[in-house]
Coordinates of C-alpha atoms and ligand atoms in Angstrom, one line a residue:
M154 CA 4.0 9.0 12.1
T155 CA 2.0 7.3 14.5
V156 CA -0.9 5.7 13.8
L157 CA -2.6 4.9 16.6
T158 CA -2.4 5.3 20.3
V159 CA -4.1 3.6 22.9
D160 CA -3.9 5.1 26.4
R161 CA -4.6 3.7 30.0
L162 CA -7.5 1.4 27.8
S163 CA -10.1 -0.4 30.3
K164 CA -12.9 -1.8 30.1
S165 CA -14.7 -3.4 32.8
F166 CA -18.1 -6.1 32.4
P167 CA -21.1 -6.0 34.9
I168 CA -21.8 -9.7 36.6
K169 CA -25.2 -9.8 37.2
S170 CA -27.0 -12.3 39.3
G171 CA -30.4 -13.0 41.2
L172 CA -33.8 -12.3 39.4
L173 CA -33.5 -8.4 39.8
Q174 CA -29.9 -9.3 37.6
R175 CA -28.5 -6.7 40.2
E176 CA -24.9 -5.8 39.4
T177 CA -22.6 -8.0 41.8
G178 CA -19.1 -7.5 40.6
R179 CA -17.5 -6.2 37.5
V180 CA -14.9 -8.6 35.6
R181 CA -12.1 -5.9 34.8
A182 CA -11.1 -7.3 30.6
V183 CA -8.9 -4.9 30.4
Q184 CA -6.9 -2.5 32.5
D185 CA -4.8 0.2 31.9
V186 CA -3.3 -0.7 28.6
S187 CA -1.1 1.4 26.3
F188 CA 0.7 0.8 23.5
S189 CA 1.7 2.6 20.1
I190 CA 1.3 1.7 16.1
A191 CA 3.7 3.0 14.3
H192 CA 2.6 3.7 10.0
G193 CA 4.2 0.6 8.7
E194 CA 4.2 -0.8 12.1
T195 CA 2.9 -3.9 13.2
L196 CA 2.1 -4.7 16.5
A197 CA 1.5 -8.2 17.8
L198 CA -1.1 -8.1 21.1
V199 CA -0.6 -11.7 21.8
G200 CA -1.6 -13.9 24.9
E201 CA -4.0 -17.3 26.4
S202 CA -7.6 -17.0 25.5
G203 CA -9.6 -14.6 28.4
C204 CA -6.5 -12.5 28.5
G205 CA -8.2 -9.2 27.3
K206 CA -6.5 -9.2 23.6
T207 CA -9.8 -9.6 21.9
T208 CA -11.4 -6.9 23.8
V209 CA -8.8 -4.2 23.6
A210 CA -9.2 -5.1 19.3
R211 CA -12.8 -4.5 20.3
C212 CA -12.7 -1.3 21.6
I213 CA -10.5 0.2 19.6
L214 CA -12.9 -1.1 16.5
R215 CA -15.7 0.9 18.8
A216 CA -17.6 -2.4 18.7
L217 CA -17.4 -1.8 22.4
P218 CA -17.2 1.0 24.3
P219 CA -14.1 1.3 26.7
T220 CA -14.8 2.1 30.5
S221 CA -12.0 4.7 30.3
G222 CA -9.2 5.9 29.2
A223 CA -8.5 7.1 25.0
I224 CA -7.4 5.3 22.1
H225 CA -5.2 8.6 19.9
F226 CA -6.2 7.3 15.7
S227 CA -4.5 9.2 13.2
P228 CA -6.6 8.5 10.1
Q229 CA -3.9 10.6 7.6
P230 CA -0.7 12.9 8.9
G231 CA -1.6 16.0 10.9
T232 CA -5.2 14.6 12.3
T233 CA -5.3 12.7 15.5
I234 CA -8.8 12.1 16.9
D235 CA -9.7 10.1 20.7
L236 CA -12.1 7.3 19.5
A237 CA -12.3 7.1 22.8
P238 CA -15.6 8.8 23.6
L239 CA -17.3 9.1 20.1
S240 CA -20.5 8.5 19.2
R241 CA -22.3 6.1 16.8
K242 CA -22.6 9.1 14.1
S243 CA -18.8 10.4 15.1
L244 CA -17.6 6.8 14.3
R245 CA -19.5 6.6 10.7
P246 CA -16.3 8.2 8.7
L247 CA -13.8 7.0 10.9
R248 CA -14.5 3.6 9.6
R249 CA -13.5 3.6 6.2
H250 CA -10.1 4.0 8.1
I251 CA -10.1 1.1 10.2
Q252 CA -10.7 -2.5 9.1
M253 CA -10.9 -6.1 10.2
I254 CA -9.4 -9.8 9.5
F255 CA -11.3 -11.9 10.9
Q256 CA -11.0 -15.3 12.6
D257 CA -13.1 -17.6 10.6
P258 CA -13.1 -17.5 7.1
Y259 CA -16.2 -19.5 7.2
A260 CA -18.3 -17.6 9.4
S261 CA -17.4 -14.1 8.2
L262 CA -18.3 -13.9 4.5
N263 CA -21.8 -14.2 3.5
P264 CA -22.9 -17.3 2.0
R265 CA -25.4 -15.9 -0.6
M266 CA -23.3 -12.9 -2.2
M267 CA -21.1 -13.2 -5.0
V268 CA -17.1 -12.9 -4.3
G269 CA -16.9 -9.5 -6.0
D270 CA -19.9 -8.1 -3.8
I271 CA -18.6 -8.9 -0.9
I272 CA -14.8 -7.0 -1.6
A273 CA -17.1 -4.4 -3.1
E274 CA -19.5 -3.9 -0.3
P275 CA -17.2 -1.4 2.0
L276 CA -16.5 0.6 -1.7
L277 CA -20.5 0.6 -2.5
V278 CA -20.9 2.0 1.0
A279 CA -18.4 4.8 0.7
G280 CA -20.6 5.1 -2.6
V281 CA -17.5 4.7 -4.9
P282 CA -18.8 4.4 -8.8
A283 CA -19.7 1.1 -10.1
T284 CA -16.6 1.2 -12.5
Q285 CA -14.5 1.9 -10.1
R286 CA -15.8 -0.9 -8.0
L287 CA -15.4 -3.8 -10.3
A288 CA -11.3 -1.7 -11.4
R289 CA -11.0 -2.5 -7.6
V290 CA -11.5 -5.2 -7.2
R291 CA -9.9 -7.0 -9.7
E292 CA -7.1 -5.1 -8.3
L293 CA -7.9 -6.6 -5.4
L294 CA -8.2 -10.1 -6.0
E295 CA -5.0 -9.6 -7.7
L296 CA -3.2 -8.3 -4.9
V297 CA -4.1 -11.2 -2.5
G298 CA -3.8 -14.2 -5.2
L299 CA -7.3 -15.3 -6.2
P300 CA -7.6 -15.5 -10.1
P301 CA -10.5 -12.7 -11.6
A302 CA -12.5 -15.6 -12.1
A303 CA -13.6 -15.5 -8.2
R304 CA -15.3 -12.6 -8.5
T305 CA -18.8 -14.4 -9.9
R306 CA -17.9 -17.5 -7.5
F307 CA -19.7 -18.1 -4.0
P308 CA -17.7 -18.5 -0.8
H309 CA -18.8 -22.0 -0.2
A310 CA -16.6 -22.8 -4.0
F311 CA -13.7 -21.9 -2.1
S312 CA -11.2 -23.4 0.6
G313 CA -10.2 -21.9 4.6
G314 CA -7.4 -20.2 2.9
Q315 CA -8.8 -18.8 -0.4
R316 CA -11.7 -17.5 2.5
Q317 CA -9.5 -15.8 4.0
R318 CA -7.8 -14.2 1.3
I319 CA -11.3 -13.0 0.5
G320 CA -11.6 -11.1 3.8
I321 CA -7.8 -9.5 3.7
A322 CA -9.0 -8.0 0.2
R323 CA -12.4 -6.7 1.4
A324 CA -10.3 -5.5 4.3
L325 CA -7.9 -3.7 2.0
A326 CA -10.7 -2.5 -0.2
L327 CA -10.8 1.0 1.3
D328 CA -7.0 1.5 1.2
P329 CA -7.1 1.7 5.3
T330 CA -5.1 3.4 7.5
L331 CA -5.3 0.3 10.2
V332 CA -6.2 -3.1 9.7
V333 CA -7.1 -5.0 13.1
A334 CA -6.7 -8.9 12.3
D335 CA -8.3 -11.0 14.8
E336 CA -6.3 -14.1 14.8
P337 CA -7.0 -14.6 11.7
V338 CA -5.3 -17.3 11.0
S339 CA -6.0 -19.4 14.2
A340 CA -9.0 -21.4 12.3
L341 CA -6.5 -23.0 9.2
D342 CA -4.4 -26.0 8.9
V343 CA -0.4 -24.9 9.8
S344 CA 0.3 -25.3 6.0
V345 CA -2.8 -22.9 5.2
Q346 CA -1.8 -20.2 7.7
A347 CA 2.2 -20.4 6.9
Q348 CA 0.7 -19.0 3.1
I349 CA -1.5 -16.4 5.0
I350 CA 1.5 -15.1 6.7
N351 CA 3.3 -14.9 3.5
L352 CA 0.9 -12.8 1.9
L353 CA 0.2 -10.7 4.9
L354 CA 4.3 -10.3 4.7
E355 CA 3.9 -9.5 1.1
L356 CA 1.4 -7.1 1.6
Q357 CA 3.1 -5.4 4.6
D358 CA 6.0 -4.9 2.1
R359 CA 4.2 -3.3 -0.9
L360 CA 1.4 -1.6 0.8
G361 CA 3.2 -0.7 3.7
L362 CA 0.4 -2.0 5.9
S363 CA 0.1 -0.5 9.9
M364 CA -1.7 -3.8 11.9
L365 CA -2.5 -5.0 15.3
F366 CA -2.1 -8.8 15.0
V367 CA -4.0 -10.4 17.8
A368 CA -2.7 -13.8 18.3
H369 CA -2.8 -16.6 21.3
D370 CA 0.8 -17.6 20.7
L371 CA 3.9 -16.8 20.1
G372 CA 4.6 -19.1 17.5
V373 CA 2.6 -17.7 14.8
V374 CA 3.5 -13.6 15.4
R375 CA 6.9 -14.1 14.9
H376 CA 7.6 -13.5 11.7
V377 CA 4.9 -10.9 10.7
S378 CA 5.4 -8.5 13.9
D379 CA 8.0 -5.6 14.6
R380 CA 6.6 -5.4 18.4
V381 CA 5.2 -7.7 20.4
A382 CA 2.8 -7.0 23.2
V383 CA 1.8 -9.4 26.3
M384 CA -0.9 -9.8 28.3
Y385 CA -2.1 -12.0 30.9
V386 CA -5.6 -10.7 32.8
G387 CA -6.0 -7.8 31.6
R388 CA -2.4 -6.0 31.6
I389 CA 0.2 -6.1 29.3
V390 CA 3.0 -8.0 31.0
E391 CA 6.1 -7.4 28.3
V392 CA 6.2 -5.0 25.2
A393 CA 9.2 -5.6 22.6
P394 CA 10.6 -5.5 19.5
T395 CA 10.2 -9.2 18.0
T396 CA 13.5 -10.4 18.0
S397 CA 14.7 -8.9 21.4
L398 CA 11.5 -10.7 22.9
Y399 CA 12.2 -13.8 21.3
G400 CA 15.5 -14.2 21.7
R401 CA 15.5 -13.1 25.5
P402 CA 12.1 -12.4 26.9
R403 CA 12.1 -10.4 30.5
H404 CA 8.9 -11.7 31.4
P405 CA 8.3 -15.2 33.4
Y406 CA 4.9 -15.3 31.4
T407 CA 6.9 -14.6 28.0
E408 CA 8.9 -17.5 29.0
A409 CA 6.3 -19.6 29.0
L410 CA 3.7 -19.0 26.4
L411 CA 7.7 -19.2 24.2
A412 CA 8.6 -22.5 26.2
A413 CA 4.9 -23.5 24.6
V414 CA 5.8 -22.9 21.0
P415 CA 6.8 -25.8 19.1
K416 CA 10.5 -26.2 18.6
A417 CA 10.6 -26.8 14.6
D418 CA 12.4 -23.5 15.3
P419 CA 15.2 -24.5 16.5
T420 CA 16.8 -20.9 17.5
L421 CA 13.9 -20.7 19.7
R422 CA 15.1 -20.7 23.6
D423 CA 14.2 -23.6 25.4
G424 CA 14.5 -25.1 29.0
A425 CA 11.9 -22.3 29.6
V426 CA 9.5 -23.4 32.7
V427 CA 5.8 -24.1 31.9
P428 CA 3.8 -22.1 34.4
R429 CA 1.9 -24.6 36.5
G430 CA -2.0 -24.4 37.7
E431 CA -4.4 -21.9 35.2
V432 CA -5.2 -18.7 34.1
A433 CA -6.0 -16.7 37.2
D434 CA -9.9 -15.5 36.6
P435 CA -10.2 -11.5 35.5
A436 CA -13.7 -11.3 38.0
N437 CA -11.3 -12.0 41.2
P438 CA -7.5 -11.6 40.2
P439 CA -4.5 -12.7 42.5
P440 CA -3.9 -9.5 44.7
G441 CA 0.1 -8.2 43.8
C442 CA 1.0 -9.6 40.2
A443 CA -2.1 -11.4 38.6
F444 CA 0.9 -14.1 37.9
H445 CA 2.3 -14.6 41.0
P446 CA 0.8 -17.8 42.1
R447 CA 2.1 -19.8 38.7
C448 CA 5.7 -17.9 38.1
P449 CA 8.6 -20.3 39.2
H450 CA 10.4 -16.7 40.4
A451 CA 7.9 -15.7 42.7
V452 CA 8.9 -14.1 46.6
D453 CA 6.5 -12.1 48.8
R454 CA 6.7 -9.0 46.7
C455 CA 4.8 -10.5 44.4
R456 CA 2.5 -11.4 46.5
V457 CA 1.7 -7.5 47.5
E458 CA 2.5 -5.5 44.7
L459 CA 1.8 -5.1 41.8
P460 CA 4.4 -4.6 39.3
A461 CA 4.3 -1.2 36.6
L462 CA 5.3 -1.4 33.5
R463 CA 8.7 -0.4 33.6
E464 CA 11.7 -0.3 30.5
V465 CA 14.1 -2.9 31.4
A466 CA 16.2 -2.6 28.5
P467 CA 16.4 0.2 25.7
G468 CA 12.9 -0.9 24.2
N469 CA 12.2 -3.8 26.4
F470 CA 9.3 -3.2 29.1
S471 CA 8.8 -5.3 31.7
A472 CA 6.0 -5.5 34.1
C473 CA 7.8 -8.1 36.8
H474 CA 9.6 -7.1 40.0
R475 CA 12.2 -9.7 39.5
A476 CA 12.9 -8.0 36.2
E477 CA 13.3 -4.6 37.5
E478 CA 16.0 -5.8 40.2
L479 CA 18.0 -7.6 37.4
R480 CA 17.9 -4.2 35.4
L481 CA 19.2 -2.3 39.1
A482 CA 21.5 -5.2 39.4
G483 CA 23.0 -4.1 36.1
V484 CA 21.9 -7.8 33.9
V485 CA 20.1 -6.4 30.7
Ligands
SF4_196 FE1 6.9 -13.6 38.9 FE2 7.3 -11.9 40.7 FE3 7.5 -10.9 38.0 FE4 5.2 -11.4 39.1 S1 6.5 -10.1 39.8 S2 6.1 -12.2 37.1 S3 4.8 -12.9 40.4 S4 8.8 -12.5 39.5

């Protein structure tokens, strides 16, 4: 069963200047992004800062209204709703089904609330009675590996990793259909990152979570995702099953991201070319393939023709003229 289908999602922001703040242009933060997430699947959305991945996540959560496109969400089997055009009022009953794990476990928890109240807050809003709330909070603390006594303490008494566990418990309180995790380990020490990744893996197994996992580097998502979508300047440039993408990337930008992953893991590919230059400006992207000024394989066609996202091997999609030419030549 498909839980989420994002169809040609675009989001642009006005650029305003002058005394009267007139609109002088638009930043196309997200352009024609499409993907789906199946029940129990984790899709990682990866790219450098400013590539649009967080904007996609915020559109799905409807913290931002999309400029165009559809966000088909199935809160339960047999029901599919397009979230894109919904008003705040119509979205309200659906919010319990999509929950978020935030990047910063220090900023995302109210320091004046006890942990038990933080975790119980979504239950309270949903009208769950007090006795059931208490039982659920105890269950959730156990689920994320925190002691029952954590309930009556304040967030400052906990380490970064423990706070992220509290954030995860809160996100799971209402048993959501989809969890959106926005860089959930990037603010943590490397050793703590591994603990949180292991916890997420355990929860995937126990609860069959469906998750969109947003991250800026491929090192983090390898063990937690079933598939990976790579974004560059507002567009998805590659989507593939995780093992396939790490073993044989089919877009030069993915190769570059993999080259940037520390090589503690010897099974990762080595020798990929790190791209030269800066990430393109989404307010003024280069014509053709936006990656061409940095791509070691760029040819004339790349400078004028936008490559479409095409299936270049079973289940592997790449927006690259070279990948398509290799496919046509039978090199898959
Ligand atoms: Fe490089 Fe051309 Fe492929 Fe873009 S389309 S990634 S410039 S080879």
